[in-house]
């Protein structure tokens, strides 16, 4: 077994290294791989941080040795401030129980219904652009704002049979605040308690209250209503908690799972849509092929779940977008719970491991001509040549994204429904978007695109 992999030497306990990485997270991860190879390690505070880039190592961390890791408690504590003890936060037997419970919301038999809701919401969005388009032939849209509100509506209608039109803007702002604050808190070894009267804490408390008000409203209204709406909320409210001897979940437990699904279920997907629309606008030939495929497979009727399999090029375009612009640029930081061998190196118990889908998915060895946007690589026979775990925008292994299937269906059906009636282009003079990393990787400046 080899000693720890090489990495930057820092006699200031990693303060200098982390300081250099902070302003350019994406560039730093790429540079570390270029300088030290597929395995890098360096000291940061009381820990040694290992970064692994090779697909075999990724598989070992996320799949083969998944049981030897937990999500790093410091990071999880940051997320627990608004997710409580949901499936995203829990470990061990609690996590297994919660995962099973929430998984039921994504049962294939429910997806057909979700598909109808998704298309209805996409139509509502494009209809709202109609008046402007009719008067001057096009409309310039702030895509990030539109996609945040669309994905929020979709998740709230499918999972909670509720609408949030009146507070969508406030929720979007609250999530943006929490993303910034959480990203900073994750990188800082010590954080002030929530009661500490700092300006960052004031913004955080306000954002938490906005989100809490919305989710508690869902829970209370449904408890009072008592009817089974056949959605996640009804399932959670009627679920039996084996742990508490067969009693129902408490309102607090229901609130925690609902909060997680509302946030994890819209933020990353909105970011993915930003990059998808930008890529279609910037690659007219790819967009034309998507239009042609939708015309041939769906025509003018509403797209439905079964159409996803009839739209392989559109699905490949979405996968290619998630390759170059993974909304989650990696996975949660892991901590080893025992000594574990990864890529021939020993990661000692208590030390930290991270992965970067952003860097691995742009590696020429697994994706030739990697910087080039080329959806064909996700069509047979080329797709089979991609090594397992070289592509992991949704993670992998037992803690793979629970909403992966939902997100892919959502993106395909929304894209199909929008492309049926609208063409997207860039706006002359608007610069290409630059990625900005907080919790999800979104465009740094508001992304404006033109729809005809
Ligand atoms: C393009 C959209 C999405 C992306 C890129 C994405 C990405 C990810 C990734 C990378 C993880 C794993 C993190 C890790 O292993 O540390 C994850 C976990 C998770 N995601 Fe997603 N996600 C997306 C959409 C969704 C949706 C639509 C939902 C819910 C409706 C969702 C709910 C969750 C939950 C609850 C977890 C935690 C699962 C667990 O720990 O067992 N995500 N997601």
Short mmCIF file of C-alpha atoms and ligand atoms in Angstrom, two decimals:
data_model
loop_
_atom_site.label_atom_id
_atom_site.label_comp_id
_atom_site.label_asym_id
_atom_site.label_seq_id
_atom_site.Cartn_x
_atom_site.Cartn_y
_atom_site.Cartn_z
CA UNK A 1 0.00 0.00 0.00
CA UNK A 2 1.31 3.46 -0.96
CA UNK A 3 1.74 6.43 1.37
CA UNK A 4 -0.50 9.46 1.03
CA UNK A 5 -0.46 10.93 -2.48
CA UNK A 6 1.50 14.12 -3.12
CA UNK A 7 -0.05 17.55 -3.03
CA UNK A 8 0.69 21.15 -2.13
CA UNK A 9 2.99 21.58 0.88
CA UNK A 10 1.58 24.13 3.25
CA UNK A 11 3.22 24.89 6.58
CA UNK A 12 0.19 26.93 7.63
CA UNK A 13 -2.05 23.86 8.16
CA UNK A 14 -3.59 24.21 4.70
CA UNK A 15 -4.75 27.79 5.24
CA UNK A 16 -2.71 29.02 2.26
CA UNK A 17 -3.85 26.15 -0.02
CA UNK A 18 -7.53 26.58 0.85
CA UNK A 19 -7.19 30.36 0.51
CA UNK A 20 -5.84 29.89 -3.01
CA UNK A 21 -8.63 27.47 -3.94
CA UNK A 22 -11.52 29.60 -2.65
CA UNK A 23 -11.79 32.22 -5.42
CA UNK A 24 -11.55 29.63 -8.23
CA UNK A 25 -12.75 26.25 -7.02
CA UNK A 26 -13.15 24.73 -10.49
CA UNK A 27 -9.77 25.93 -11.76
CA UNK A 28 -8.02 24.80 -8.56
CA UNK A 29 -9.34 21.23 -8.77
CA UNK A 30 -8.19 21.02 -12.42
CA UNK A 31 -4.75 22.47 -11.61
CA UNK A 32 -4.21 20.04 -8.73
CA UNK A 33 -4.87 17.09 -11.03
CA UNK A 34 -2.58 18.54 -13.74
CA UNK A 35 0.20 19.03 -11.20
CA UNK A 36 -0.02 15.90 -9.04
CA UNK A 37 -2.01 13.30 -10.99
CA UNK A 38 -5.16 11.29 -10.26
CA UNK A 39 -4.67 11.24 -6.49
CA UNK A 40 -3.78 14.34 -4.48
CA UNK A 41 -3.62 14.98 -0.77
CA UNK A 42 -2.76 17.85 1.51
CA UNK A 43 -3.20 18.89 5.11
CA UNK A 44 -6.10 21.17 5.98
CA UNK A 45 -6.56 22.03 9.66
CA UNK A 46 -6.59 18.79 11.70
CA UNK A 47 -7.29 16.67 8.59
CA UNK A 48 -5.60 15.32 5.49
CA UNK A 49 -7.84 15.87 2.48
CA UNK A 50 -7.61 13.30 -0.36
CA UNK A 51 -8.88 14.21 -3.83
CA UNK A 52 -9.41 11.33 -6.29
CA UNK A 53 -10.03 11.89 -10.01
CA UNK A 54 -9.74 8.48 -11.68
CA UNK A 55 -13.06 6.69 -12.43
CA UNK A 56 -11.80 3.51 -10.69
CA UNK A 57 -11.11 5.54 -7.56
CA UNK A 58 -14.48 7.28 -7.84
CA UNK A 59 -16.17 3.88 -7.92
CA UNK A 60 -14.17 2.69 -4.92
CA UNK A 61 -15.24 5.72 -2.85
CA UNK A 62 -18.90 5.83 -3.85
CA UNK A 63 -19.70 2.18 -4.46
CA UNK A 64 -17.19 -0.50 -3.38
CA UNK A 65 -16.18 1.12 -0.10
CA UNK A 66 -19.26 3.30 0.42
CA UNK A 67 -19.72 1.75 3.87
CA UNK A 68 -16.31 3.02 4.99
CA UNK A 69 -17.42 6.66 4.69
CA UNK A 70 -19.93 9.05 6.18
CA UNK A 71 -20.63 12.56 4.98
CA UNK A 72 -18.35 14.89 6.88
CA UNK A 73 -20.20 15.97 10.06
CA UNK A 74 -19.07 19.62 9.81
CA UNK A 75 -20.62 19.94 6.34
CA UNK A 76 -23.74 18.02 7.29
CA UNK A 77 -24.23 20.29 10.30
CA UNK A 78 -24.41 23.25 7.92
CA UNK A 79 -27.09 21.56 5.79
CA UNK A 80 -28.99 20.29 8.83
CA UNK A 81 -29.78 23.91 9.74
CA UNK A 82 -32.63 23.82 7.23
CA UNK A 83 -32.92 20.11 6.28
CA UNK A 84 -33.29 18.93 9.89
CA UNK A 85 -32.71 15.18 10.03
CA UNK A 86 -33.95 14.27 6.55
CA UNK A 87 -32.74 11.56 4.17
CA UNK A 88 -30.01 13.94 2.99
CA UNK A 89 -28.60 14.25 6.49
CA UNK A 90 -29.17 10.87 8.18
CA UNK A 91 -26.64 8.01 8.33
CA UNK A 92 -26.87 4.29 9.14
CA UNK A 93 -30.19 2.60 9.89
CA UNK A 94 -32.06 5.93 10.12
CA UNK A 95 -30.94 6.74 6.59
CA UNK A 96 -31.99 3.30 5.24
CA UNK A 97 -35.50 3.75 6.69
CA UNK A 98 -35.87 7.30 5.42
CA UNK A 99 -34.49 6.50 1.99
CA UNK A 100 -37.01 3.65 1.61
CA UNK A 101 -39.85 5.94 2.64
CA UNK A 102 -38.97 8.79 0.29
CA UNK A 103 -38.07 6.43 -2.58
CA UNK A 104 -41.72 5.41 -2.79
CA UNK A 105 -42.54 8.89 -4.13
CA UNK A 106 -40.48 8.07 -7.23
CA UNK A 107 -42.14 4.74 -7.99
CA UNK A 108 -42.46 4.30 -11.79
CA UNK A 109 -46.24 4.09 -11.50
CA UNK A 110 -46.32 7.65 -10.12
CA UNK A 111 -44.09 9.04 -12.84
CA UNK A 112 -46.80 9.09 -15.50
CA UNK A 113 -48.85 11.51 -13.45
CA UNK A 114 -45.80 13.61 -12.68
CA UNK A 115 -45.12 13.74 -16.44
CA UNK A 116 -48.52 15.37 -17.07
CA UNK A 117 -47.93 17.96 -14.34
CA UNK A 118 -44.44 18.70 -15.68
CA UNK A 119 -45.74 19.38 -19.20
CA UNK A 120 -48.61 21.51 -17.87
CA UNK A 121 -46.16 23.69 -15.94
CA UNK A 122 -43.87 24.03 -18.99
CA UNK A 123 -46.85 25.17 -21.09
CA UNK A 124 -47.85 27.67 -18.42
CA UNK A 125 -44.37 29.19 -18.66
CA UNK A 126 -44.26 29.47 -22.46
CA UNK A 127 -47.85 30.77 -22.52
CA UNK A 128 -46.79 33.56 -20.19
CA UNK A 129 -44.27 34.66 -22.86
CA UNK A 130 -46.90 34.67 -25.62
CA UNK A 131 -48.12 38.28 -25.53
CA UNK A 132 -44.64 39.70 -25.79
CA UNK A 133 -43.61 37.28 -28.55
CA UNK A 134 -46.72 38.10 -30.57
CA UNK A 135 -46.02 41.83 -30.51
CA UNK A 136 -42.40 41.81 -31.64
CA UNK A 137 -41.48 38.26 -32.67
CA UNK A 138 -39.26 37.43 -29.71
CA UNK A 139 -38.81 37.79 -25.98
CA UNK A 140 -35.55 38.08 -24.00
CA UNK A 141 -35.85 36.09 -20.80
CA UNK A 142 -33.81 35.95 -17.60
CA UNK A 143 -33.46 32.19 -17.85
CA UNK A 144 -32.23 31.52 -14.32
CA UNK A 145 -35.20 33.31 -12.79
CA UNK A 146 -37.67 31.56 -15.13
CA UNK A 147 -36.17 28.11 -14.53
CA UNK A 148 -36.05 28.53 -10.75
CA UNK A 149 -39.71 29.39 -10.70
CA UNK A 150 -40.57 26.55 -13.13
CA UNK A 151 -38.70 23.84 -11.24
CA UNK A 152 -40.09 25.10 -7.93
CA UNK A 153 -43.65 24.91 -9.27
CA UNK A 154 -43.02 21.42 -10.62
CA UNK A 155 -41.60 20.03 -7.38
CA UNK A 156 -44.34 21.61 -5.25
CA UNK A 157 -47.16 20.42 -7.49
CA UNK A 158 -45.82 16.87 -7.93
CA UNK A 159 -44.66 16.21 -4.36
CA UNK A 160 -47.04 18.40 -2.31
CA UNK A 161 -49.97 19.04 -4.66
CA UNK A 162 -49.51 22.71 -3.82
CA UNK A 163 -48.64 25.83 -5.68
CA UNK A 164 -46.18 28.50 -4.65
CA UNK A 165 -46.69 31.08 -7.39
CA UNK A 166 -47.23 33.87 -4.86
CA UNK A 167 -43.95 33.17 -3.01
CA UNK A 168 -41.74 31.67 -5.76
CA UNK A 169 -39.59 34.82 -5.91
CA UNK A 170 -39.08 34.88 -2.13
CA UNK A 171 -38.18 31.17 -2.08
CA UNK A 172 -35.67 31.70 -4.91
CA UNK A 173 -34.04 34.56 -3.00
CA UNK A 174 -33.97 32.59 0.26
CA UNK A 175 -32.28 29.65 -1.49
CA UNK A 176 -29.72 31.97 -3.07
CA UNK A 177 -28.89 33.41 0.39
CA UNK A 178 -28.59 29.96 1.97
CA UNK A 179 -26.43 28.73 -0.92
CA UNK A 180 -23.95 31.57 -0.45
CA UNK A 181 -23.93 31.30 3.34
CA UNK A 182 -23.70 27.50 3.35
CA UNK A 183 -20.87 27.49 0.84
CA UNK A 184 -18.90 29.89 3.04
CA UNK A 185 -19.73 27.99 6.25
CA UNK A 186 -18.67 24.65 4.74
CA UNK A 187 -15.22 26.05 4.04
CA UNK A 188 -14.80 27.70 7.40
CA UNK A 189 -13.60 25.51 10.31
CA UNK A 190 -15.78 27.31 12.90
CA UNK A 191 -19.10 29.09 12.41
CA UNK A 192 -20.91 31.50 14.67
CA UNK A 193 -24.09 30.12 16.28
CA UNK A 194 -27.34 31.22 14.65
CA UNK A 195 -28.20 33.65 17.48
CA UNK A 196 -24.94 35.58 16.99
CA UNK A 197 -25.95 39.06 15.72
CA UNK A 198 -23.87 39.13 12.51
CA UNK A 199 -25.26 40.40 9.22
CA UNK A 200 -24.74 36.99 7.60
CA UNK A 201 -26.75 35.37 10.43
CA UNK A 202 -29.53 37.92 10.04
CA UNK A 203 -29.86 37.11 6.31
CA UNK A 204 -29.71 33.40 7.11
CA UNK A 205 -32.42 33.60 9.79
CA UNK A 206 -34.66 35.52 7.43
CA UNK A 207 -34.13 32.99 4.60
CA UNK A 208 -34.76 30.05 6.95
CA UNK A 209 -38.01 31.63 8.13
CA UNK A 210 -39.24 32.14 4.56
CA UNK A 211 -38.66 28.48 3.72
CA UNK A 212 -39.98 27.21 7.03
CA UNK A 213 -43.22 29.19 6.62
CA UNK A 214 -43.83 27.64 3.20
CA UNK A 215 -43.12 24.04 4.21
CA UNK A 216 -45.02 24.23 7.51
CA UNK A 217 -47.97 25.62 5.54
CA UNK A 218 -47.90 22.50 3.32
CA UNK A 219 -47.78 20.18 6.35
CA UNK A 220 -50.47 21.94 8.42
CA UNK A 221 -52.90 22.37 5.54
CA UNK A 222 -52.59 18.72 4.61
CA UNK A 223 -53.01 17.51 8.21
CA UNK A 224 -56.17 19.59 8.45
CA UNK A 225 -57.44 18.42 5.05
CA UNK A 226 -56.88 14.75 5.89
CA UNK A 227 -57.55 13.52 2.31
CA UNK A 228 -55.06 11.28 0.53
CA UNK A 229 -53.68 13.28 -2.41
CA UNK A 230 -51.53 10.34 -3.58
CA UNK A 231 -48.37 12.47 -3.32
CA UNK A 232 -45.25 12.47 -1.20
CA UNK A 233 -46.85 14.59 1.51
CA UNK A 234 -49.79 12.21 1.99
CA UNK A 235 -47.39 9.27 1.99
CA UNK A 236 -45.21 10.83 4.67
CA UNK A 237 -48.17 11.80 6.84
CA UNK A 238 -49.61 8.30 6.77
CA UNK A 239 -46.25 6.46 6.94
CA UNK A 240 -45.56 4.25 9.90
CA UNK A 241 -42.30 4.81 11.76
CA UNK A 242 -40.97 1.36 12.77
CA UNK A 243 -38.45 3.02 15.06
CA UNK A 244 -41.11 4.59 17.27
CA UNK A 245 -42.92 1.26 17.62
CA UNK A 246 -45.25 1.68 14.65
CA UNK A 247 -46.40 5.26 15.35
CA UNK A 248 -46.81 7.93 12.67
CA UNK A 249 -43.99 10.28 11.69
CA UNK A 250 -44.06 13.48 13.69
CA UNK A 251 -44.88 16.72 11.87
CA UNK A 252 -41.26 17.71 12.37
CA UNK A 253 -40.03 14.56 10.56
CA UNK A 254 -42.48 15.22 7.71
CA UNK A 255 -41.36 18.85 7.52
CA UNK A 256 -37.67 17.81 7.30
CA UNK A 257 -38.20 15.40 4.38
CA UNK A 258 -40.49 17.87 2.60
CA UNK A 259 -37.97 20.71 2.99
CA UNK A 260 -35.17 18.56 1.55
CA UNK A 261 -37.19 17.48 -1.46
CA UNK A 262 -38.38 21.01 -2.13
CA UNK A 263 -34.82 22.39 -2.06
CA UNK A 264 -32.78 19.51 -3.54
CA UNK A 265 -35.61 18.90 -6.01
CA UNK A 266 -35.51 22.31 -7.68
CA UNK A 267 -32.20 24.11 -7.18
CA UNK A 268 -29.90 21.71 -9.09
CA UNK A 269 -32.52 21.11 -11.80
CA UNK A 270 -32.93 24.86 -12.38
CA UNK A 271 -29.16 25.15 -12.79
CA UNK A 272 -29.17 22.21 -15.23
CA UNK A 273 -31.86 23.95 -17.31
CA UNK A 274 -29.80 27.17 -17.43
CA UNK A 275 -26.90 25.27 -19.01
CA UNK A 276 -29.15 23.21 -21.28
CA UNK A 277 -30.81 26.27 -22.80
CA UNK A 278 -27.51 28.06 -23.13
CA UNK A 279 -25.97 25.06 -24.94
CA UNK A 280 -28.94 24.78 -27.31
CA UNK A 281 -28.75 28.51 -28.02
CA UNK A 282 -25.00 28.34 -28.64
CA UNK A 283 -25.17 25.19 -30.84
CA UNK A 284 -27.91 25.76 -33.43
CA UNK A 285 -27.19 22.48 -35.27
CA UNK A 286 -27.73 20.48 -32.06
CA UNK A 287 -30.89 22.49 -31.34
CA UNK A 288 -32.20 21.82 -34.85
CA UNK A 289 -31.67 18.08 -34.39
CA UNK A 290 -33.60 18.22 -31.11
CA UNK A 291 -36.44 20.14 -32.82
CA UNK A 292 -36.56 17.57 -35.63
CA UNK A 293 -36.58 14.66 -33.18
CA UNK A 294 -39.42 16.19 -31.12
CA UNK A 295 -41.41 16.95 -34.31
CA UNK A 296 -41.05 13.36 -35.52
CA UNK A 297 -41.65 11.59 -32.20
CA UNK A 298 -44.25 13.84 -30.56
CA UNK A 299 -45.62 16.22 -33.19
CA UNK A 300 -47.97 18.81 -31.68
CA UNK A 301 -49.59 16.68 -28.98
CA UNK A 302 -48.47 16.95 -25.33
CA UNK A 303 -45.28 15.01 -24.64
CA UNK A 304 -45.76 12.17 -22.13
CA UNK A 305 -43.62 9.83 -20.07
CA UNK A 306 -43.41 7.16 -22.80
CA UNK A 307 -41.89 9.77 -25.16
CA UNK A 308 -38.68 9.96 -23.14
CA UNK A 309 -37.48 6.72 -24.79
CA UNK A 310 -38.42 8.11 -28.21
CA UNK A 311 -36.14 11.14 -27.78
CA UNK A 312 -32.62 9.65 -27.54
CA UNK A 313 -30.83 12.67 -29.03
CA UNK A 314 -32.57 15.11 -26.68
CA UNK A 315 -31.69 12.87 -23.72
CA UNK A 316 -28.07 12.70 -24.97
CA UNK A 317 -28.04 16.52 -25.18
CA UNK A 318 -29.16 16.73 -21.55
CA UNK A 319 -26.51 14.20 -20.49
CA UNK A 320 -23.83 16.13 -22.37
CA UNK A 321 -24.95 19.32 -20.62
CA UNK A 322 -24.64 17.59 -17.23
CA UNK A 323 -21.18 16.36 -18.25
CA UNK A 324 -19.75 19.81 -19.03
CA UNK A 325 -21.83 21.71 -16.48
CA UNK A 326 -22.65 19.39 -13.57
CA UNK A 327 -24.88 21.49 -11.26
CA UNK A 328 -23.36 19.67 -8.28
CA UNK A 329 -19.64 19.97 -9.06
CA UNK A 330 -18.85 16.95 -6.91
CA UNK A 331 -20.36 15.00 -4.06
CA UNK A 332 -20.59 15.81 -0.36
CA UNK A 333 -17.24 15.71 1.42
CA UNK A 334 -16.73 12.22 2.91
CA UNK A 335 -14.99 11.20 6.13
CA UNK A 336 -13.47 7.70 6.49
CA UNK A 337 -14.95 5.71 9.37
CA UNK A 338 -12.11 3.15 9.22
CA UNK A 339 -8.80 2.84 7.36
CA UNK A 340 -9.74 2.27 3.74
CA UNK A 341 -7.74 1.63 0.57
CA UNK A 342 -8.56 3.84 -2.43
CA UNK A 343 -6.48 3.60 -5.62
CA UNK A 344 -3.76 1.78 -3.70
CA UNK A 345 -3.46 4.54 -1.07
CA UNK A 346 -4.56 4.21 2.53
CA UNK A 347 -7.06 6.81 3.64
CA UNK A 348 -6.74 6.62 7.45
CA UNK A 349 -9.83 6.63 9.67
CA UNK A 350 -11.10 10.18 10.27
CA UNK A 351 -9.52 11.68 7.13
CA UNK A 352 -11.44 13.38 4.34
CA UNK A 353 -12.13 12.45 0.71
CA UNK A 354 -13.58 14.50 -2.09
CA UNK A 355 -14.27 13.92 -5.80
CA UNK A 356 -14.86 16.33 -8.67
CA UNK A 357 -17.35 15.32 -11.33
CA UNK A 358 -16.53 18.65 -13.03
CA UNK A 359 -12.87 17.65 -13.55
CA UNK A 360 -13.30 13.90 -14.19
CA UNK A 361 -16.05 14.60 -16.73
CA UNK A 362 -13.72 16.95 -18.65
CA UNK A 363 -10.82 14.47 -18.75
CA UNK A 364 -9.60 13.76 -22.31
CA UNK A 365 -8.88 10.12 -21.44
CA UNK A 366 -12.57 9.34 -20.87
CA UNK A 367 -14.11 12.05 -23.07
CA UNK A 368 -11.97 12.73 -26.17
CA UNK A 369 -12.12 16.35 -27.30
CA UNK A 370 -13.59 16.92 -23.85
CA UNK A 371 -14.26 20.67 -24.07
CA UNK A 372 -16.37 20.18 -27.20
CA UNK A 373 -20.17 19.99 -26.73
CA UNK A 374 -21.00 16.73 -28.49
CA UNK A 375 -24.22 14.93 -27.46
CA UNK A 376 -23.34 12.04 -29.82
CA UNK A 377 -20.96 10.69 -27.21
CA UNK A 378 -24.05 9.63 -25.21
CA UNK A 379 -25.50 7.61 -28.10
CA UNK A 380 -24.58 4.02 -28.91
CA UNK A 381 -21.99 2.76 -29.70
CA UNK A 382 -19.93 5.61 -28.21
CA UNK A 383 -21.81 5.70 -24.90
CA UNK A 384 -20.65 2.16 -24.06
CA UNK A 385 -17.03 3.30 -24.29
CA UNK A 386 -17.38 5.69 -21.35
CA UNK A 387 -15.83 4.00 -18.30
CA UNK A 388 -18.21 3.36 -15.39
CA UNK A 389 -17.93 6.21 -12.85
CA UNK A 390 -16.21 8.61 -15.30
CA UNK A 391 -19.64 10.26 -15.48
CA UNK A 392 -21.38 10.92 -12.16
CA UNK A 393 -23.43 14.14 -12.17
CA UNK A 394 -25.89 12.43 -9.78
CA UNK A 395 -23.24 10.67 -7.66
CA UNK A 396 -23.24 6.86 -7.56
CA UNK A 397 -23.66 3.95 -5.17
CA UNK A 398 -26.08 3.75 -2.26
CA UNK A 399 -26.26 7.54 -1.82
CA UNK A 400 -26.81 8.29 -5.48
CA UNK A 401 -29.30 11.12 -6.04
CA UNK A 402 -32.76 9.88 -5.14
CA UNK A 403 -34.28 12.25 -7.72
CA UNK A 404 -32.07 11.22 -10.66
CA UNK A 405 -34.86 9.53 -12.64
CA UNK A 406 -37.31 12.33 -11.82
CA UNK A 407 -34.82 15.02 -12.91
CA UNK A 408 -34.10 13.30 -16.24
CA UNK A 409 -37.82 12.89 -16.99
CA UNK A 410 -38.48 16.49 -15.94
CA UNK A 411 -35.71 17.87 -18.13
CA UNK A 412 -36.69 15.80 -21.17
CA UNK A 413 -40.40 16.58 -21.00
CA UNK A 414 -39.95 20.29 -20.30
CA UNK A 415 -37.39 20.57 -23.13
CA UNK A 416 -39.68 18.69 -25.53
CA UNK A 417 -42.72 20.81 -24.62
CA UNK A 418 -40.82 24.09 -24.96
CA UNK A 419 -39.04 23.11 -28.21
CA UNK A 420 -42.42 22.27 -29.80
CA UNK A 421 -43.28 25.96 -29.96
CA UNK A 422 -40.17 28.01 -29.21
CA UNK A 423 -36.65 28.45 -30.60
CA UNK A 424 -33.87 29.68 -28.34
CA UNK A 425 -30.91 31.79 -29.44
CA UNK A 426 -28.24 33.85 -27.77
CA UNK A 427 -28.64 37.64 -27.69
CA UNK A 428 -26.10 39.56 -29.81
CA UNK A 429 -23.60 41.32 -27.57
CA UNK A 430 -24.38 39.20 -24.47
CA UNK A 431 -21.22 37.51 -23.13
CA UNK A 432 -21.08 33.70 -22.72
CA UNK A 433 -22.04 32.71 -19.15
CA UNK A 434 -19.29 31.90 -16.68
CA UNK A 435 -19.91 29.27 -14.01
CA UNK A 436 -20.30 30.45 -10.44
CA UNK A 437 -20.12 27.82 -7.70
CA UNK A 438 -22.17 27.93 -4.54
CA UNK A 439 -24.36 24.92 -3.74
CA UNK A 440 -25.32 24.52 -7.37
CA UNK A 441 -23.16 25.70 -10.25
CA UNK A 442 -25.10 28.46 -11.99
CA UNK A 443 -24.17 31.28 -14.38
CA UNK A 444 -22.31 34.05 -12.58
CA UNK A 445 -24.34 36.90 -14.15
CA UNK A 446 -28.05 36.74 -14.99
CA UNK A 447 -28.33 34.55 -18.10
CA UNK A 448 -30.49 36.18 -20.76
CA UNK A 449 -31.54 34.22 -23.84
CA UNK A 450 -33.86 35.08 -26.73
CA UNK A 451 -36.97 33.00 -27.50
CA UNK A 452 -38.86 33.12 -30.77
C1 LIG B 1 -30.12 17.82 -12.39
C2 LIG B 1 -30.64 17.64 -11.20
C3 LIG B 1 -29.91 17.02 -10.01
C4 LIG B 1 -28.58 16.85 -9.79
C5 LIG B 1 -27.41 17.21 -10.69
C6 LIG B 1 -28.45 16.20 -8.49
C7 LIG B 1 -27.25 15.80 -7.91
C8 LIG B 1 -27.15 15.07 -6.75
C9 LIG B 1 -25.93 14.48 -6.25
C10 LIG B 1 -24.56 14.60 -6.92
C11 LIG B 1 -26.24 13.82 -5.10
C12 LIG B 1 -25.33 12.91 -4.31
C13 LIG B 1 -24.41 13.63 -3.40
C14 LIG B 1 -23.46 12.69 -2.67
O1 LIG B 1 -23.35 11.48 -2.93
O2 LIG B 1 -22.81 13.21 -1.81
C15 LIG B 1 -27.64 14.03 -4.84
C16 LIG B 1 -28.33 13.54 -3.73
C17 LIG B 1 -29.66 13.80 -3.48
N1 LIG B 1 -30.56 14.39 -4.34
FE1 LIG B 1 -30.16 15.13 -6.19
N2 LIG B 1 -29.70 16.04 -7.96
C18 LIG B 1 -30.62 16.51 -8.87
C19 LIG B 1 -32.01 16.50 -8.74
C20 LIG B 1 -32.69 16.05 -7.62
C21 LIG B 1 -34.13 16.01 -7.49
C22 LIG B 1 -35.11 16.38 -8.62
C23 LIG B 1 -34.40 15.57 -6.21
C24 LIG B 1 -35.74 15.34 -5.54
C25 LIG B 1 -36.90 15.42 -6.12
C26 LIG B 1 -33.13 15.34 -5.55
C27 LIG B 1 -32.98 14.91 -4.25
C28 LIG B 1 -31.79 14.44 -3.72
C29 LIG B 1 -31.69 13.86 -2.38
C30 LIG B 1 -32.81 13.76 -1.36
C31 LIG B 1 -30.35 13.46 -2.24
C32 LIG B 1 -29.76 12.77 -1.02
C33 LIG B 1 -29.90 11.28 -1.16
C34 LIG B 1 -29.28 10.48 -0.02
O3 LIG B 1 -28.40 10.98 0.65
O4 LIG B 1 -29.69 9.32 0.15
N3 LIG B 1 -32.12 15.64 -6.44
N4 LIG B 1 -28.18 14.77 -5.88
#
